[in-house]
Coordinates of C-alpha atoms in Angstrom, one line a residue:
X1143 CA 2.1 6.5 10.9
X1144 CA 0.5 9.9 10.6
X1145 CA 0.4 11.8 7.3
X1146 CA 0.9 15.5 6.8
X1147 CA -0.1 16.8 3.4
X1148 CA 1.7 20.1 4.2
X1149 CA 5.0 18.3 4.8
X1150 CA 4.5 16.1 1.8
X1151 CA 3.8 19.1 -0.4
X1152 CA 7.1 20.7 0.6
X1153 CA 8.9 18.0 -1.4
X1154 CA 7.5 19.5 -4.6
X1155 CA 9.4 22.5 -5.8
X1156 CA 6.7 23.9 -8.1
X1157 CA 4.6 24.9 -5.1
X1158 CA 7.5 26.8 -3.6
X1159 CA 7.8 29.1 -6.6
X1160 CA 6.6 32.7 -6.0
X1161 CA 4.1 32.5 -8.9
X1162 CA 2.5 29.4 -7.4
X1163 CA 2.3 30.5 -3.8
X1164 CA -1.5 30.6 -3.9
X1165 CA -2.0 27.8 -6.5
X1166 CA -4.6 25.2 -5.7
X1167 CA -3.8 22.4 -8.1
X1168 CA -6.7 20.0 -8.6
X1169 CA -5.8 18.6 -12.1
X1170 CA -4.0 15.6 -10.8
X1171 CA -5.9 13.0 -12.8
X1172 CA -4.3 14.6 -15.9
X1173 CA -0.8 14.8 -14.4
X1174 CA 0.8 15.2 -11.0
X1175 CA 3.6 17.5 -9.9
X1176 CA 7.1 16.1 -9.4
X1177 CA 9.1 15.9 -6.2
X1178 CA 12.6 17.3 -6.1
X1179 CA 14.2 13.8 -6.1
X1180 CA 12.6 13.1 -9.5
X1181 CA 13.7 16.4 -11.0
X1182 CA 17.2 15.9 -9.7
X1183 CA 17.4 12.3 -11.1
X1184 CA 16.5 13.5 -14.6
X1185 CA 19.1 16.3 -14.3
X1186 CA 21.7 14.0 -12.9
X1187 CA 21.4 11.5 -15.8
X1188 CA 22.2 14.2 -18.3
X1189 CA 24.9 15.7 -16.0
X1190 CA 26.8 12.5 -15.1
X1191 CA 25.8 9.4 -17.2
X1192 CA 24.2 10.4 -20.5
X1193 CA 25.0 7.6 -22.9
X1194 CA 23.1 4.9 -24.8
X1195 CA 22.5 1.6 -23.2
X1196 CA 23.4 -2.0 -24.0
X1197 CA 25.3 -1.1 -27.2
X1198 CA 28.8 -0.2 -25.8
X1199 CA 31.1 -1.2 -23.1
X1200 CA 32.5 2.2 -22.2
X1201 CA 32.0 3.6 -18.7
X1202 CA 29.0 5.9 -19.3
X1203 CA 27.2 3.2 -21.3
X1204 CA 27.7 0.7 -18.5
X1205 CA 26.4 3.2 -16.0
X1206 CA 23.3 4.0 -18.1
X1207 CA 22.6 0.2 -18.7
X1208 CA 22.9 -0.5 -15.0
X1209 CA 20.5 2.3 -14.2
X1210 CA 17.9 1.0 -16.7
X1211 CA 18.0 -2.5 -15.4
X1212 CA 17.9 -1.4 -11.8
X1213 CA 14.8 0.7 -12.5
X1214 CA 13.3 -2.4 -14.2
X1215 CA 13.8 -4.3 -11.0
X1216 CA 12.2 -1.4 -9.0
X1217 CA 9.2 -1.5 -11.4
X1218 CA 8.8 -5.2 -10.9
X1219 CA 8.7 -4.6 -7.1
X1220 CA 6.3 -1.7 -7.6
X1221 CA 3.6 -3.9 -9.1
X1222 CA 4.8 -7.2 -7.5
X1223 CA 5.6 -8.9 -10.8
X1224 CA 7.2 -12.4 -10.6
X1225 CA 10.2 -11.3 -12.6
X1226 CA 11.8 -8.1 -14.1
X1227 CA 11.4 -9.8 -17.5
X1228 CA 7.7 -9.1 -17.1
X1229 CA 8.2 -5.4 -17.1
X1230 CA 8.4 -3.5 -20.5
X1231 CA 9.1 0.2 -20.6
X1232 CA 6.7 2.2 -22.8
X1233 CA 6.1 5.9 -23.3
X1234 CA 3.0 5.6 -21.2
X1235 CA -0.3 3.7 -20.8
X1236 CA -1.5 4.7 -24.2
X1237 CA 1.5 3.2 -26.0
X1238 CA 1.3 0.1 -23.8
X1239 CA -2.4 -0.4 -24.8
X1240 CA -1.6 0.1 -28.5
X1241 CA 1.2 -2.5 -28.2
X1242 CA -1.2 -5.0 -26.7
X1243 CA -3.9 -4.4 -29.2
X1244 CA -1.5 -4.9 -32.1
X1245 CA 0.4 -7.9 -30.7
X1246 CA -2.6 -9.8 -29.2
X1247 CA -5.1 -9.2 -32.0
X1248 CA -2.8 -10.2 -34.9
X1249 CA -3.2 -13.8 -34.1
X1250 CA -7.0 -13.7 -33.6
X1251 CA -9.6 -15.1 -36.0
X1252 CA -12.4 -13.1 -37.6
X1253 CA -15.4 -13.0 -35.3
X1254 CA -13.3 -13.3 -32.1
X1255 CA -14.5 -10.8 -29.5
X1256 CA -12.9 -8.0 -27.4
X1257 CA -14.8 -6.7 -24.3
X1258 CA -14.3 -3.1 -23.0
X1259 CA -16.6 -0.7 -21.2
X1260 CA -18.1 2.8 -21.8
X1261 CA -16.0 4.2 -18.9
X1262 CA -12.7 3.6 -20.6
X1263 CA -10.2 6.3 -21.6
X1264 CA -10.0 6.7 -25.3
X1265 CA -6.6 4.9 -25.1
X1266 CA -8.4 1.8 -24.1
X1267 CA -11.1 2.1 -26.8
X1268 CA -9.5 3.4 -30.0
X1269 CA -6.7 0.8 -30.3
X1270 CA -9.2 -2.0 -30.0
X1271 CA -11.5 -0.3 -32.6
X1272 CA -8.5 -0.1 -35.0
X1273 CA -7.6 -3.8 -34.3
X1274 CA -11.2 -4.9 -34.7
X1275 CA -11.5 -3.2 -38.1
X1276 CA -8.1 -4.6 -39.2
X1277 CA -8.8 -8.2 -38.2
X1278 CA -12.6 -8.4 -38.5
X1279 CA -13.1 -8.7 -34.7
X1280 CA -16.2 -7.9 -32.7
X1281 CA -16.2 -5.3 -29.9
X1282 CA -18.6 -5.9 -27.0
X1283 CA -19.3 -3.7 -24.1
X1284 CA -20.0 -4.3 -20.4
X1285 CA -23.7 -3.6 -19.7
X1286 CA -24.2 -0.1 -18.4
X1287 CA -26.8 2.2 -16.8
X1288 CA -26.7 5.7 -18.2
X1289 CA -23.2 5.0 -19.4
X1290 CA -21.9 3.8 -16.0
X1291 CA -20.7 0.2 -16.5
X1292 CA -22.2 -2.6 -14.4
X1293 CA -19.1 -4.6 -13.9
X1294 CA -21.0 -7.2 -11.9
X1295 CA -22.8 -8.1 -15.1
X1296 CA -19.5 -8.6 -17.1
X1297 CA -20.2 -12.3 -17.4
X1298 CA -23.3 -11.6 -19.6
X1299 CA -21.1 -10.5 -22.5
X1300 CA -18.4 -13.2 -22.1
X1301 CA -18.6 -16.3 -24.3
X1302 CA -16.5 -18.9 -26.1
X1303 CA -15.4 -16.2 -28.7
X1304 CA -14.1 -13.7 -26.1
X1305 CA -10.4 -13.4 -26.4
X1306 CA -9.5 -10.0 -24.8
X1307 CA -11.1 -8.3 -21.8
X1308 CA -9.5 -4.8 -21.3
X1309 CA -11.0 -2.7 -18.5
X1310 CA -10.1 0.3 -16.4
X1311 CA -8.8 -0.1 -12.9
X1312 CA -10.2 3.4 -12.2
X1313 CA -12.2 5.6 -14.6
X1314 CA -10.4 8.9 -15.2
X1315 CA -13.6 10.8 -15.9
X1316 CA -15.7 9.9 -12.9
X1317 CA -13.2 8.1 -10.6
X1318 CA -15.2 4.8 -10.5
X1319 CA -13.1 2.0 -9.2
X1320 CA -14.3 -1.5 -10.3
X1321 CA -14.2 -4.4 -7.9
X1322 CA -11.2 -6.2 -9.5
X1323 CA -11.8 -9.3 -7.5
X1324 CA -15.3 -9.6 -8.9
X1325 CA -14.0 -9.0 -12.4
X1326 CA -11.4 -11.8 -11.9
X1327 CA -14.0 -14.3 -10.8
X1328 CA -16.0 -13.6 -14.0
X1329 CA -13.0 -13.7 -16.4
X1330 CA -10.9 -16.5 -14.9
X1331 CA -12.8 -19.4 -16.5
X1332 CA -12.8 -18.0 -20.0
X1333 CA -10.2 -18.3 -22.8
X1334 CA -9.6 -14.6 -22.7
X1335 CA -6.6 -12.5 -21.5
X1336 CA -7.5 -9.8 -19.0
X1337 CA -5.9 -6.3 -19.2
X1338 CA -6.2 -3.7 -16.5
X1339 CA -5.7 0.0 -17.4
X1340 CA -4.1 1.1 -14.2
X1341 CA -3.2 4.7 -15.2
X1342 CA -5.4 6.2 -12.4
X1343 CA -5.2 3.2 -10.0
X1344 CA -1.4 3.2 -9.6
X1345 CA -1.5 6.8 -8.3
X1346 CA -3.8 6.1 -5.4
X1347 CA -3.1 2.6 -4.1
X1348 CA -0.4 -0.1 -3.9
X1349 CA -0.6 -2.4 -7.0
X1350 CA -0.2 -6.1 -6.7
X1351 CA -0.7 -7.7 -10.1
X1352 CA -0.4 -11.2 -8.6
X1353 CA -3.2 -10.5 -6.2
X1354 CA -5.3 -8.8 -8.8
X1355 CA -4.8 -11.8 -11.1
X1356 CA -4.7 -9.9 -14.3
X1357 CA -2.6 -11.0 -17.4
X1358 CA -1.5 -7.4 -18.3
X1359 CA -1.3 -4.1 -16.4
X1360 CA -0.4 -0.7 -17.8
X1361 CA 0.3 2.7 -16.1
X1362 CA 2.0 6.0 -16.7
X1363 CA 4.6 7.5 -14.4
X1364 CA 3.4 11.1 -14.7
X1365 CA 0.2 10.1 -13.0
X1366 CA 2.0 9.1 -9.8
X1367 CA 4.5 12.0 -9.4
X1368 CA 7.0 10.7 -12.0
X1369 CA 8.2 12.2 -15.3
X1370 CA 6.3 12.3 -18.6
X1371 CA 7.2 10.0 -21.5
X1372 CA 7.6 6.8 -19.5
X1373 CA 5.2 4.1 -18.5
X1374 CA 5.0 0.5 -17.5
X1375 CA 3.6 -2.6 -19.2
X1376 CA 3.4 -5.7 -17.0
X1377 CA 2.6 -8.9 -18.7
X1378 CA 2.8 -12.6 -17.7
X1379 CA 6.1 -13.9 -18.9
X1380 CA 4.6 -16.8 -20.9
X1381 CA 2.2 -14.5 -22.7
X1382 CA 4.9 -12.0 -23.5
X1383 CA 7.1 -14.8 -24.9
X1384 CA 4.3 -15.9 -27.2
X1385 CA 3.5 -12.4 -28.5
X1386 CA 5.2 -11.1 -31.6
X1387 CA 7.1 -7.8 -31.3
X1388 CA 5.4 -4.5 -32.1
X1389 CA 8.1 -2.2 -33.5
X1390 CA 11.2 -3.3 -35.4
X1391 CA 14.6 -1.8 -35.2
X1392 CA 17.7 -1.7 -32.9
X1393 CA 17.8 -3.3 -29.5
X1394 CA 14.8 -5.6 -30.1
X1395 CA 16.9 -8.1 -32.2
X1396 CA 19.6 -10.6 -31.5
X1397 CA 20.5 -11.4 -35.1
X1398 CA 19.5 -9.8 -38.4
X1399 CA 19.7 -11.7 -41.7
X1400 CA 18.9 -10.7 -45.3
X1401 CA 15.3 -12.0 -45.2
X1402 CA 14.5 -12.6 -41.5
X1403 CA 15.7 -11.6 -38.1
X1404 CA 15.8 -13.3 -34.7
X1405 CA 14.3 -11.3 -31.9
X1406 CA 15.9 -10.5 -28.5
X1407 CA 14.6 -12.1 -25.4
X1408 CA 12.2 -10.5 -22.9
X1409 CA 11.7 -7.7 -22.2
X1410 CA 13.9 -6.2 -24.9
X1411 CA 12.0 -7.5 -27.9
X1412 CA 9.3 -4.9 -27.1
X1413 CA 11.7 -2.0 -26.6
X1414 CA 12.9 -1.1 -30.1
X1415 CA 15.2 1.9 -30.5
X1416 CA 16.7 4.1 -27.8
X1417 CA 14.6 4.3 -24.6
X1418 CA 13.7 7.6 -22.9
X1419 CA 16.6 7.1 -20.6
X1420 CA 16.3 10.4 -18.6
X1421 CA 12.7 9.6 -18.0
X1422 CA 13.6 6.1 -16.8
X1423 CA 16.0 7.7 -14.4
X1424 CA 13.2 9.8 -13.1
X1425 CA 10.9 6.8 -12.9
X1426 CA 13.5 5.1 -10.7
X1427 CA 13.5 8.1 -8.4
X1428 CA 9.8 8.3 -8.1
X1429 CA 9.5 4.6 -7.3
X1430 CA 12.1 5.0 -4.6
X1431 CA 10.2 8.1 -3.4
X1432 CA 6.9 6.2 -3.1
X1433 CA 8.6 3.3 -1.4
X1434 CA 9.5 5.7 1.4
X1435 CA 5.9 6.9 1.9
X1436 CA 3.1 5.5 3.9
X1437 CA 0.9 4.7 0.9
X1438 CA -2.1 3.7 3.1
X1439 CA -2.0 7.0 5.0
X1440 CA -1.7 8.9 1.7
X1441 CA -4.8 7.1 0.3
X1442 CA -6.8 7.7 3.5
X1443 CA -6.0 11.4 3.3
X1444 CA -7.1 11.5 -0.4
X1445 CA -10.3 9.7 0.4
X1446 CA -11.0 12.2 3.2
X1447 CA -10.7 15.1 0.8
X1448 CA -12.7 13.5 -2.0
X1449 CA -15.6 12.6 0.4
X1450 CA -15.6 16.2 1.7
X1451 CA -15.8 17.4 -1.9
X1452 CA -18.7 15.2 -2.7
X1453 CA -20.6 16.1 0.5
X1454 CA -20.2 19.9 -0.1
X1455 CA -21.0 19.7 -3.9
X1456 CA -24.2 17.8 -3.1
X1457 CA -25.3 20.6 -0.8
X1458 CA -24.7 23.3 -3.5
X1459 CA -27.9 23.7 -5.5
X1460 CA -26.1 25.2 -8.5
X1461 CA -24.1 22.1 -9.3
X1462 CA -25.0 18.6 -10.4
X1463 CA -22.7 15.9 -9.3
X1464 CA -21.7 13.2 -11.9
X1465 CA -19.4 11.2 -9.8
X1466 CA -20.0 9.4 -6.5
X1467 CA -17.7 9.1 -3.5
X1468 CA -18.4 5.4 -2.9
X1469 CA -15.8 3.0 -4.2
X1470 CA -14.0 5.9 -5.7
X1471 CA -10.6 7.3 -6.6
X1472 CA -9.7 10.9 -6.1
X1473 CA -12.0 12.6 -8.6
X1474 CA -15.1 14.8 -8.2
X1475 CA -16.9 15.4 -11.5
X1476 CA -19.8 17.8 -11.8
X1477 CA -21.5 20.3 -14.0
X1478 CA -22.9 23.8 -13.2
X1479 CA -26.7 24.1 -13.5
X1480 CA -26.4 27.6 -14.9
X1481 CA -23.7 28.7 -17.4
X1482 CA -21.1 26.5 -19.0
X1483 CA -18.4 24.3 -17.5
X1484 CA -15.8 26.2 -19.5
X1485 CA -16.9 29.5 -17.8
X1486 CA -16.5 28.0 -14.4
X1487 CA -13.1 26.7 -15.3
X1488 CA -11.9 30.2 -16.3
X1489 CA -13.5 31.7 -13.2
X1490 CA -11.5 29.3 -11.1
X1491 CA -8.3 29.9 -13.2
X1492 CA -8.6 33.6 -12.4
X1493 CA -8.4 32.6 -8.8
X1494 CA -5.4 30.4 -9.3
X1495 CA -7.4 27.1 -9.0
X1496 CA -6.5 24.5 -11.6
X1497 CA -9.2 22.0 -12.6
X1498 CA -10.0 20.4 -15.9
X1499 CA -13.1 20.8 -18.2
X1500 CA -14.1 18.6 -21.1
X1501 CA -15.0 15.0 -21.9
X1502 CA -11.7 13.8 -20.4
X1503 CA -11.0 11.4 -23.3
X1504 CA -14.2 9.5 -22.2
X1505 CA -16.8 10.6 -24.8
X1506 CA -18.7 7.4 -24.6
X1507 CA -19.4 7.8 -20.9
X1508 CA -20.3 11.5 -21.2
X1509 CA -22.6 10.9 -24.2
X1510 CA -24.5 8.0 -22.5
X1511 CA -24.9 10.0 -19.3
X1512 CA -26.0 13.2 -21.0
X1513 CA -23.0 15.1 -19.5
X1514 CA -20.5 15.3 -22.4
X1515 CA -18.6 18.1 -20.7
X1516 CA -17.9 18.1 -17.0
X1517 CA -15.7 19.9 -14.5
X1518 CA -13.2 17.5 -12.9
X1519 CA -11.4 18.3 -9.7
X1520 CA -8.9 15.6 -8.9
X1521 CA -6.9 15.3 -5.7
X1522 CA -3.4 14.1 -4.8
X1523 CA -1.7 13.5 -1.5
X1524 CA -0.2 17.0 -1.5
X1525 CA -3.6 18.7 -1.6
X1526 CA -4.4 20.2 1.8
X1527 CA -7.7 20.9 3.6
X1528 CA -6.9 24.6 2.8
X1529 CA -6.9 23.7 -0.9
X1530 CA -10.3 22.2 -0.7
X1531 CA -11.7 25.0 1.4
X1532 CA -10.5 27.6 -1.1
X1533 CA -12.0 25.6 -4.0
X1534 CA -15.4 25.3 -2.3
X1535 CA -15.4 29.0 -1.4
X1536 CA -14.7 29.9 -5.0
X1537 CA -17.6 27.7 -6.1
X1538 CA -19.9 29.5 -3.7
X1539 CA -18.7 32.9 -5.0
X1540 CA -19.4 31.7 -8.6
X1541 CA -22.9 30.8 -7.6
X1542 CA -23.5 34.3 -6.2
X1543 CA -22.1 35.9 -9.3
X1544 CA -24.3 33.8 -11.6
X1545 CA -27.5 35.1 -10.0
X1546 CA -29.1 37.6 -12.4
X1547 CA -29.7 41.2 -11.1
X1548 CA -33.1 41.8 -9.5
X1549 CA -35.7 42.7 -12.1
X1550 CA -33.7 41.4 -15.1
X1551 CA -36.2 40.0 -17.6
X1552 CA -35.6 36.8 -19.5
X1553 CA -36.1 37.1 -23.2
X1554 CA -38.6 34.5 -24.4
X1555 CA -38.2 32.7 -27.7
X1556 CA -39.0 35.0 -30.6
X1557 CA -40.3 37.8 -28.3
X1558 CA -39.1 40.6 -26.1
X1559 CA -36.8 43.5 -26.8
X1560 CA -33.5 43.1 -28.6
X1561 CA -30.3 43.0 -26.5
X1562 CA -29.2 46.6 -25.8
X1563 CA -25.5 47.2 -26.4
X1564 CA -25.7 51.0 -26.3
X1565 CA -25.3 51.0 -22.5
X1566 CA -21.9 49.2 -22.7
X1567 CA -19.0 51.6 -22.6
X1568 CA -15.4 50.7 -23.3
X1569 CA -14.5 53.0 -20.5
X1570 CA -15.9 50.5 -18.1
X1571 CA -13.3 48.0 -19.3
X1572 CA -10.3 50.4 -19.8
X1573 CA -10.8 52.0 -16.3
X1574 CA -10.2 48.7 -14.5
X1575 CA -6.6 48.6 -13.2
X1576 CA -6.1 44.9 -13.1
X1577 CA -7.1 42.0 -15.4
X1578 CA -9.3 40.3 -12.8
X1579 CA -11.6 43.4 -12.5
X1580 CA -11.6 43.7 -16.3
X1581 CA -12.5 40.1 -16.7
X1582 CA -15.4 40.5 -14.2
X1583 CA -16.7 43.5 -16.2
X1584 CA -16.6 41.3 -19.4
X1585 CA -18.6 38.6 -17.6
X1586 CA -21.1 41.2 -16.5
X1587 CA -21.5 42.3 -20.1
X1588 CA -22.3 38.7 -21.0
X1589 CA -25.6 39.2 -19.0
X1590 CA -26.7 41.6 -21.7
X1591 CA -27.0 38.7 -24.1
X1592 CA -30.4 37.0 -23.5
X1593 CA -31.3 33.4 -24.1
X1594 CA -32.5 32.9 -27.7
X1595 CA -33.4 29.3 -28.4
X1596 CA -34.9 30.3 -31.8
X1597 CA -31.5 31.1 -33.3
X1598 CA -29.8 27.9 -32.1
X1599 CA -29.6 26.1 -35.4
X1600 CA -26.6 24.5 -37.3
X1601 CA -26.7 27.1 -40.0
X1602 CA -26.1 29.9 -37.4
X1603 CA -23.4 28.1 -35.4
X1604 CA -20.1 30.0 -35.2
X1605 CA -17.2 27.7 -36.1
X1606 CA -14.0 28.0 -34.1
X1607 CA -15.4 28.9 -30.6
X1608 CA -14.4 26.7 -27.7
X1609 CA -18.0 26.8 -26.5
X1610 CA -20.9 26.8 -28.9
X1611 CA -22.2 30.2 -30.1
X1612 CA -24.8 31.2 -32.6
X1613 CA -24.9 34.5 -34.6
X1614 CA -27.5 35.9 -36.9
X1615 CA -27.4 39.1 -39.0
X1616 CA -29.8 41.3 -40.9
X1617 CA -29.8 44.7 -42.5
X1618 CA -32.3 47.6 -42.1
X1619 CA -31.9 51.0 -43.7
X1620 CA -28.3 50.5 -44.6
X1621 CA -27.4 49.5 -41.1
X1622 CA -26.3 46.0 -39.8
X1623 CA -27.8 44.3 -36.8
X1624 CA -26.9 41.1 -35.0
X1625 CA -28.2 38.6 -32.5
X1626 CA -26.0 36.3 -30.5
X1627 CA -26.4 33.4 -28.0
X1628 CA -24.2 31.0 -26.2
X1629 CA -24.2 28.9 -23.0
X1630 CA -20.8 30.4 -22.1
X1631 CA -20.8 33.6 -20.1
X1632 CA -17.3 34.4 -21.4
X1633 CA -18.3 33.9 -25.0
X1634 CA -21.3 36.1 -24.4
X1635 CA -19.1 38.8 -22.8
X1636 CA -16.8 38.7 -25.8
X1637 CA -19.8 38.8 -28.1
X1638 CA -21.2 41.8 -26.3
X1639 CA -17.9 43.6 -26.7
X1640 CA -17.9 42.9 -30.4
X1641 CA -21.5 43.8 -31.0
X1642 CA -21.2 47.0 -28.9
X1643 CA -18.8 48.2 -31.6
X1644 CA -20.6 47.0 -34.8
X1645 CA -24.3 46.5 -34.0
X1646 CA -26.5 49.2 -35.8
X1647 CA -23.6 50.6 -37.9
X1648 CA -23.2 50.9 -41.6
X1649 CA -20.9 48.7 -43.6
X1650 CA -18.4 51.5 -44.0
X1651 CA -18.3 52.3 -40.3
X1652 CA -17.8 48.6 -39.5
X1653 CA -15.0 48.1 -42.0
X1654 CA -13.2 51.2 -40.8
X1655 CA -12.8 49.6 -37.3
X1656 CA -9.6 48.0 -36.2
X1657 CA -11.2 45.3 -34.0
X1658 CA -8.1 43.1 -33.6
X1659 CA -6.2 46.2 -32.3
X1660 CA -9.0 46.9 -29.8
X1661 CA -8.8 43.3 -28.6
X1662 CA -5.1 43.6 -27.9
X1663 CA -5.3 47.1 -26.4
X1664 CA -7.8 45.8 -23.9
X1665 CA -5.3 43.1 -22.8
X1666 CA -7.6 40.3 -23.9
X1667 CA -5.0 38.6 -26.1
X1668 CA -2.5 38.7 -23.3
X1669 CA -4.7 37.3 -20.5
X1670 CA -7.3 35.2 -22.2
X1671 CA -6.5 31.6 -23.2
X1672 CA -5.7 30.9 -26.8
X1673 CA -9.1 29.1 -27.2
X1674 CA -11.0 32.1 -25.8
X1675 CA -9.0 34.5 -28.1
X1676 CA -9.9 32.3 -31.0
X1677 CA -13.5 32.5 -30.0
X1678 CA -13.5 36.3 -30.3
X1679 CA -11.8 36.2 -33.7
X1680 CA -14.3 33.5 -34.9
X1681 CA -17.2 35.7 -33.9
X1682 CA -15.5 38.7 -35.6
X1683 CA -14.8 36.8 -38.8
X1684 CA -18.3 35.5 -39.1
X1685 CA -19.9 39.0 -38.4
X1686 CA -17.6 40.7 -40.9
X1687 CA -18.2 38.0 -43.5
X1688 CA -22.0 38.5 -43.2
X1689 CA -21.5 42.2 -43.6
X1690 CA -19.4 41.7 -46.7
X1691 CA -21.9 39.3 -48.2
X1692 CA -24.7 41.6 -47.6
X1693 CA -22.8 44.6 -49.1
X1694 CA -22.0 42.5 -52.2
X1695 CA -25.6 41.6 -52.7
X1696 CA -26.6 45.3 -52.7

């Protein structure tokens, strides 16, 4: 069966909206868009069958209960569980992992061990850290090279005290997909339970928990075109039976006494309170939607795109690849050689290209690999070749823009002329008719700020900026002067705007300025992200505070 990304994309209403006509959405590892069938299912639940489940015999309650148990059967088929009793509805993979950490570790003895890796999402690290502290357990990590786990060496950290092995099925920061068959061979002869965090994996391939051989598997619907607020926890029935419940309350009990209670059977003893019923309806719709697709063809299309991304990024000298295309899910992670990742993200956003920048809830991996902040472009089956071409062309344009003008001198540490803000005119900004041109001028202004490694000390760091910035101040002849540095071109541009107004002025002149009003009149508050606006105000507050302190001392 052939696969058409264009035809697949037409099933997602967001892309048909006028404001999204040119959108290139490459943030799918964070969340995917929703097909019309999922949106309709959530709406239809509220329109036609909104009622609580299991607690009443009236018509709407029966309909809602039937829906929930039908979706549970669909979920069992989705992961090839042996029984619907092995499927627990959770808010998402994060809640499922917290449930497992609480329920599994409460019966362990001090000194028992939990094995995870440096490539895990924080949701598969922090709950185990909390459990280890609570029950005096030991955390061990799969051996790694520059932070990248060597799953083939997992056996070297397994021993008679290993009780839990919880590993990613696909790393959300770099897309690395472990060889799960190899993991199974190393784990199967130990006394440990094996958990697979399949949040990324379920989006890109058919899941068969019986073939994988894991004891538990978790995933989130919003990663595979479903609604937010609902996820799946698969667990072997015997293990779920033996585990204590996590949350107490309604629905998870069969009988309540004055001192003790008797818990409900599987899977309800793990589903306290009212479930997210509309989200479950949406989950059922997306499982039916995926069942109608050629999943193999979808995966082949995604792999074609991700290999193309890696090939082209390797050829661009201004970017350093962090991810690899081999044995990989749909993620390309990289860093710009010049400038900051955050600047590149905003550059792309101005061109209606959505990517994600940050540590991606995987700080251990980034820290070990010396790339704590990366740009992550993640594909889904609705991404087209045109999307990738547009993205790559934008990267090439960014490289051209990053080149310094001919003859521009680099300021050396502690030497060279001061940054000259006198040639910056507000008219250059206000004369631009649209925001993109104004933003470009702002980035050009950032080039006025030269590199100053000598001021990059903790005492000069500006608190509140999304990207790091350093500011120093001194006074000469009653006038106030400033030096600024940052790796972010946008922060430099905002700093240049600020210093063009206050550098070399008296305290009285500075205090008479209405800088917040200027910021708003230029349209910066309207068009910049909240974090960028906060950065400008953080620079402004620190500069004005330094002026006030200096004036008080005189």
